[in-house]
Amino acid sequence: MIEGQRVLFLMAVEDEYGPHLQQRFTPALIGVGPVEAAIATSLILYRMYQDDALPDLLT
């Protein structure tokens, strides 16, 4: 949560998630390719929808 907003952080791979970012948030890792990332993101959002926990912002 950032200022009352649910934020979902998405990143391709763990390599781009260094120690400075690790202190701030935990991202969902969605993969490198566009198809892989789209499928992973869709699945994450669907599961969040089922839990009535959709984010207000994707980044």
PDB file of N, CA and C in Angstrom:
ATOM      1  N   MET A   1       0.839  -1.178   0.000  1.00  0.00           N
ATOM      2  CA  MET A   1       0.000   0.000   0.000  1.00  0.00           C
ATOM      3  C   MET A   1       0.886   1.244   0.000  1.00  0.00           C
ATOM      4  N   ILE A   2       0.522   2.156  -0.848  1.00  0.00           N
ATOM      5  CA  ILE A   2       1.187   3.452  -0.903  1.00  0.00           C
ATOM      6  C   ILE A   2       0.094   4.505  -0.839  1.00  0.00           C
ATOM      7  N   GLU A   3       0.090   5.258   0.220  1.00  0.00           N
ATOM      8  CA  GLU A   3      -0.915   6.304   0.430  1.00  0.00           C
ATOM      9  C   GLU A   3      -2.334   5.778   0.226  1.00  0.00           C
ATOM     10  N   GLY A   4      -2.600   4.597   0.770  1.00  0.00           N
ATOM     11  CA  GLY A   4      -3.926   4.014   0.714  1.00  0.00           C
ATOM     12  C   GLY A   4      -4.268   3.317  -0.587  1.00  0.00           C
ATOM     13  N   GLN A   5      -3.341   3.270  -1.516  1.00  0.00           N
ATOM     14  CA  GLN A   5      -3.564   2.626  -2.807  1.00  0.00           C
ATOM     15  C   GLN A   5      -2.865   1.272  -2.847  1.00  0.00           C
ATOM     16  N   ARG A   6      -3.569   0.260  -3.357  1.00  0.00           N
ATOM     17  CA  ARG A   6      -2.946  -1.054  -3.535  1.00  0.00           C
ATOM     18  C   ARG A   6      -2.122  -1.015  -4.818  1.00  0.00           C
ATOM     19  N   VAL A   7      -0.827  -1.295  -4.688  1.00  0.00           N
ATOM     20  CA  VAL A   7       0.090  -1.234  -5.823  1.00  0.00           C
ATOM     21  C   VAL A   7       0.676  -2.620  -6.052  1.00  0.00           C
ATOM     22  N   LEU A   8       0.650  -3.068  -7.300  1.00  0.00           N
ATOM     23  CA  LEU A   8       1.264  -4.333  -7.677  1.00  0.00           C
ATOM     24  C   LEU A   8       2.502  -4.018  -8.501  1.00  0.00           C
ATOM     25  N   PHE A   9       3.662  -4.369  -7.971  1.00  0.00           N
ATOM     26  CA  PHE A   9       4.920  -4.167  -8.671  1.00  0.00           C
ATOM     27  C   PHE A   9       5.233  -5.415  -9.482  1.00  0.00           C
ATOM     28  N   LEU A  10       5.489  -5.231 -10.772  1.00  0.00           N
ATOM     29  CA  LEU A  10       5.806  -6.329 -11.675  1.00  0.00           C
ATOM     30  C   LEU A  10       7.233  -6.157 -12.186  1.00  0.00           C
ATOM     31  N   MET A  11       7.986  -7.235 -12.197  1.00  0.00           N
ATOM     32  CA  MET A  11       9.341  -7.211 -12.750  1.00  0.00           C
ATOM     33  C   MET A  11       9.569  -8.480 -13.545  1.00  0.00           C
ATOM     34  N   ALA A  12      10.414  -8.375 -14.556  1.00  0.00           N
ATOM     35  CA  ALA A  12      10.675  -9.520 -15.421  1.00  0.00           C
ATOM     36  C   ALA A  12      11.426 -10.625 -14.681  1.00  0.00           C
ATOM     37  N   VAL A  13      12.555 -10.284 -14.110  1.00  0.00           N
ATOM     38  CA  VAL A  13      13.406 -11.285 -13.456  1.00  0.00           C
ATOM     39  C   VAL A  13      14.003 -10.718 -12.178  1.00  0.00           C
ATOM     40  N   GLU A  14      14.454 -11.598 -11.325  1.00  0.00           N
ATOM     41  CA  GLU A  14      15.013 -11.199 -10.036  1.00  0.00           C
ATOM     42  C   GLU A  14      16.291 -10.372 -10.178  1.00  0.00           C
ATOM     43  N   ASP A  15      17.012 -10.528 -11.290  1.00  0.00           N
ATOM     44  CA  ASP A  15      18.262  -9.783 -11.489  1.00  0.00           C
ATOM     45  C   ASP A  15      18.060  -8.274 -11.464  1.00  0.00           C
ATOM     46  N   GLU A  16      16.900  -7.784 -11.853  1.00  0.00           N
ATOM     47  CA  GLU A  16      16.662  -6.338 -11.852  1.00  0.00           C
ATOM     48  C   GLU A  16      16.129  -5.839 -10.506  1.00  0.00           C
ATOM     49  N   TYR A  17      16.119  -6.701  -9.532  1.00  0.00           N
ATOM     50  CA  TYR A  17      15.560  -6.406  -8.212  1.00  0.00           C
ATOM     51  C   TYR A  17      16.692  -6.436  -7.192  1.00  0.00           C
ATOM     52  N   GLY A  18      17.437  -5.337  -7.120  1.00  0.00           N
ATOM     53  CA  GLY A  18      18.607  -5.256  -6.252  1.00  0.00           C
ATOM     54  C   GLY A  18      18.262  -4.948  -4.807  1.00  0.00           C
ATOM     55  N   PRO A  19      19.296  -4.833  -3.972  1.00  0.00           N
ATOM     56  CA  PRO A  19      19.092  -4.650  -2.532  1.00  0.00           C
ATOM     57  C   PRO A  19      18.330  -3.375  -2.162  1.00  0.00           C
ATOM     58  N   HIS A  20      18.506  -2.311  -2.931  1.00  0.00           N
ATOM     59  CA  HIS A  20      17.783  -1.077  -2.608  1.00  0.00           C
ATOM     60  C   HIS A  20      16.277  -1.243  -2.813  1.00  0.00           C
ATOM     61  N   LEU A  21      15.909  -1.906  -3.891  1.00  0.00           N
ATOM     62  CA  LEU A  21      14.482  -2.138  -4.139  1.00  0.00           C
ATOM     63  C   LEU A  21      13.911  -3.165  -3.176  1.00  0.00           C
ATOM     64  N   GLN A  22      14.714  -4.146  -2.788  1.00  0.00           N
ATOM     65  CA  GLN A  22      14.251  -5.183  -1.864  1.00  0.00           C
ATOM     66  C   GLN A  22      13.814  -4.594  -0.531  1.00  0.00           C
ATOM     67  N   GLN A  23      14.383  -3.470  -0.162  1.00  0.00           N
ATOM     68  CA  GLN A  23      14.004  -2.811   1.092  1.00  0.00           C
ATOM     69  C   GLN A  23      12.650  -2.116   0.979  1.00  0.00           C
ATOM     70  N   ARG A  24      12.199  -1.872  -0.247  1.00  0.00           N
ATOM     71  CA  ARG A  24      10.994  -1.075  -0.454  1.00  0.00           C
ATOM     72  C   ARG A  24       9.741  -1.876  -0.802  1.00  0.00           C
ATOM     73  N   PHE A  25       9.909  -2.950  -1.585  1.00  0.00           N
ATOM     74  CA  PHE A  25       8.738  -3.714  -2.008  1.00  0.00           C
ATOM     75  C   PHE A  25       9.150  -5.098  -2.484  1.00  0.00           C
ATOM     76  N   THR A  26       8.157  -5.970  -2.608  1.00  0.00           N
ATOM     77  CA  THR A  26       8.351  -7.313  -3.154  1.00  0.00           C
ATOM     78  C   THR A  26       7.531  -7.410  -4.439  1.00  0.00           C
ATOM     79  N   PRO A  27       8.201  -7.548  -5.588  1.00  0.00           N
ATOM     80  CA  PRO A  27       7.467  -7.585  -6.850  1.00  0.00           C
ATOM     81  C   PRO A  27       6.970  -8.981  -7.204  1.00  0.00           C
ATOM     82  N   ALA A  28       6.056  -9.021  -8.141  1.00  0.00           N
ATOM     83  CA  ALA A  28       5.681 -10.279  -8.782  1.00  0.00           C
ATOM     84  C   ALA A  28       6.612 -10.427  -9.979  1.00  0.00           C
ATOM     85  N   LEU A  29       7.287 -11.556 -10.085  1.00  0.00           N
ATOM     86  CA  LEU A  29       8.194 -11.806 -11.200  1.00  0.00           C
ATOM     87  C   LEU A  29       7.401 -12.475 -12.316  1.00  0.00           C
ATOM     88  N   ILE A  30       7.388 -11.839 -13.495  1.00  0.00           N
ATOM     89  CA  ILE A  30       6.482 -12.270 -14.556  1.00  0.00           C
ATOM     90  C   ILE A  30       7.174 -12.831 -15.789  1.00  0.00           C
ATOM     91  N   GLY A  31       8.483 -12.823 -15.838  1.00  0.00           N
ATOM     92  CA  GLY A  31       9.192 -13.386 -16.983  1.00  0.00           C
ATOM     93  C   GLY A  31       9.590 -12.343 -18.008  1.00  0.00           C
ATOM     94  N   VAL A  32      10.458 -12.763 -18.923  1.00  0.00           N
ATOM     95  CA  VAL A  32      11.091 -11.842 -19.858  1.00  0.00           C
ATOM     96  C   VAL A  32      10.287 -11.634 -21.143  1.00  0.00           C
ATOM     97  N   GLY A  33       9.850 -12.684 -21.767  1.00  0.00           N
ATOM     98  CA  GLY A  33       9.162 -12.561 -23.057  1.00  0.00           C
ATOM     99  C   GLY A  33       7.787 -11.939 -22.925  1.00  0.00           C
ATOM    100  N   PRO A  34       7.313 -11.275 -23.978  1.00  0.00           N
ATOM    101  CA  PRO A  34       6.017 -10.605 -23.901  1.00  0.00           C
ATOM    102  C   PRO A  34       4.840 -11.560 -23.680  1.00  0.00           C
ATOM    103  N   VAL A  35       4.889 -12.726 -24.289  1.00  0.00           N
ATOM    104  CA  VAL A  35       3.795 -13.685 -24.104  1.00  0.00           C
ATOM    105  C   VAL A  35       3.837 -14.251 -22.692  1.00  0.00           C
ATOM    106  N   GLU A  36       5.018 -14.639 -22.243  1.00  0.00           N
ATOM    107  CA  GLU A  36       5.184 -15.161 -20.878  1.00  0.00           C
ATOM    108  C   GLU A  36       4.730 -14.129 -19.851  1.00  0.00           C
ATOM    109  N   ALA A  37       5.147 -12.882 -20.040  1.00  0.00           N
ATOM    110  CA  ALA A  37       4.786 -11.821 -19.099  1.00  0.00           C
ATOM    111  C   ALA A  37       3.285 -11.556 -19.105  1.00  0.00           C
ATOM    112  N   ALA A  38       2.675 -11.581 -20.281  1.00  0.00           N
ATOM    113  CA  ALA A  38       1.229 -11.346 -20.372  1.00  0.00           C
ATOM    114  C   ALA A  38       0.443 -12.453 -19.684  1.00  0.00           C
ATOM    115  N   ILE A  39       0.855 -13.695 -19.894  1.00  0.00           N
ATOM    116  CA  ILE A  39       0.168 -14.820 -19.254  1.00  0.00           C
ATOM    117  C   ILE A  39       0.337 -14.754 -17.740  1.00  0.00           C
ATOM    118  N   ALA A  40       1.561 -14.508 -17.288  1.00  0.00           N
ATOM    119  CA  ALA A  40       1.820 -14.440 -15.844  1.00  0.00           C
ATOM    120  C   ALA A  40       1.041 -13.300 -15.201  1.00  0.00           C
ATOM    121  N   THR A  41       1.030 -12.139 -15.844  1.00  0.00           N
ATOM    122  CA  THR A  41       0.302 -10.986 -15.310  1.00  0.00           C
ATOM    123  C   THR A  41      -1.197 -11.271 -15.263  1.00  0.00           C
ATOM    124  N   SER A  42      -1.721 -11.873 -16.312  1.00  0.00           N
ATOM    125  CA  SER A  42      -3.148 -12.215 -16.344  1.00  0.00           C
ATOM    126  C   SER A  42      -3.516 -13.171 -15.223  1.00  0.00           C
ATOM    127  N   LEU A  43      -2.678 -14.166 -14.995  1.00  0.00           N
ATOM    128  CA  LEU A  43      -2.939 -15.133 -13.932  1.00  0.00           C
ATOM    129  C   LEU A  43      -2.899 -14.466 -12.555  1.00  0.00           C
ATOM    130  N   ILE A  44      -1.913 -13.617 -12.338  1.00  0.00           N
ATOM    131  CA  ILE A  44      -1.808 -12.894 -11.062  1.00  0.00           C
ATOM    132  C   ILE A  44      -3.055 -12.040 -10.833  1.00  0.00           C
ATOM    133  N   LEU A  45      -3.454 -11.290 -11.856  1.00  0.00           N
ATOM    134  CA  LEU A  45      -4.625 -10.421 -11.718  1.00  0.00           C
ATOM    135  C   LEU A  45      -5.907 -11.220 -11.525  1.00  0.00           C
ATOM    136  N   TYR A  46      -6.029 -12.355 -12.199  1.00  0.00           N
ATOM    137  CA  TYR A  46      -7.218 -13.189 -12.024  1.00  0.00           C
ATOM    138  C   TYR A  46      -7.311 -13.712 -10.594  1.00  0.00           C
ATOM    139  N   ARG A  47      -6.185 -14.161 -10.060  1.00  0.00           N
ATOM    140  CA  ARG A  47      -6.188 -14.656  -8.670  1.00  0.00           C
ATOM    141  C   ARG A  47      -6.514 -13.532  -7.693  1.00  0.00           C
ATOM    142  N   MET A  48      -5.995 -12.343  -7.956  1.00  0.00           N
ATOM    143  CA  MET A  48      -6.313 -11.202  -7.097  1.00  0.00           C
ATOM    144  C   MET A  48      -7.797 -10.851  -7.209  1.00  0.00           C
ATOM    145  N   TYR A  49      -8.345 -10.955  -8.408  1.00  0.00           N
ATOM    146  CA  TYR A  49      -9.773 -10.708  -8.626  1.00  0.00           C
ATOM    147  C   TYR A  49     -10.619 -11.688  -7.817  1.00  0.00           C
ATOM    148  N   GLN A  50     -10.236 -12.963  -7.841  1.00  0.00           N
ATOM    149  CA  GLN A  50     -10.965 -13.978  -7.083  1.00  0.00           C
ATOM    150  C   GLN A  50     -10.948 -13.680  -5.589  1.00  0.00           C
ATOM    151  N   ASP A  51      -9.867 -13.085  -5.114  1.00  0.00           N
ATOM    152  CA  ASP A  51      -9.738 -12.743  -3.694  1.00  0.00           C
ATOM    153  C   ASP A  51     -10.268 -11.347  -3.389  1.00  0.00           C
ATOM    154  N   ASP A  52     -10.900 -10.709  -4.380  1.00  0.00           N
ATOM    155  CA  ASP A  52     -11.393  -9.335  -4.244  1.00  0.00           C
ATOM    156  C   ASP A  52     -10.281  -8.408  -3.755  1.00  0.00           C
ATOM    157  N   ALA A  53      -9.114  -8.527  -4.387  1.00  0.00           N
ATOM    158  CA  ALA A  53      -7.947  -7.756  -3.954  1.00  0.00           C
ATOM    159  C   ALA A  53      -7.204  -7.147  -5.139  1.00  0.00           C
ATOM    160  N   LEU A  54      -7.944  -6.739  -6.178  1.00  0.00           N
ATOM    161  CA  LEU A  54      -7.281  -6.142  -7.333  1.00  0.00           C
ATOM    162  C   LEU A  54      -6.533  -4.876  -6.933  1.00  0.00           C
ATOM    163  N   PRO A  55      -5.383  -4.635  -7.550  1.00  0.00           N
ATOM    164  CA  PRO A  55      -4.621  -3.436  -7.218  1.00  0.00           C
ATOM    165  C   PRO A  55      -5.248  -2.192  -7.844  1.00  0.00           C
ATOM    166  N   ASP A  56      -4.911  -1.051  -7.275  1.00  0.00           N
ATOM    167  CA  ASP A  56      -5.323   0.223  -7.846  1.00  0.00           C
ATOM    168  C   ASP A  56      -4.341   0.674  -8.924  1.00  0.00           C
ATOM    169  N   LEU A  57      -3.115   0.155  -8.845  1.00  0.00           N
ATOM    170  CA  LEU A  57      -2.055   0.581  -9.755  1.00  0.00           C
ATOM    171  C   LEU A  57      -1.119  -0.576 -10.039  1.00  0.00           C
ATOM    172  N   LEU A  58      -0.738  -0.736 -11.305  1.00  0.00           N
ATOM    173  CA  LEU A  58       0.292  -1.699 -11.705  1.00  0.00           C
ATOM    174  C   LEU A  58       1.519  -0.903 -12.100  1.00  0.00           C
ATOM    175  N   THR A  59       2.670  -1.349 -11.652  1.00  0.00           N
ATOM    176  CA  THR A  59       3.895  -0.681 -12.053  1.00  0.00           C
ATOM    177  C   THR A  59       5.007  -1.674 -12.243  1.00  0.00           C
TER     178      THR A  59
END
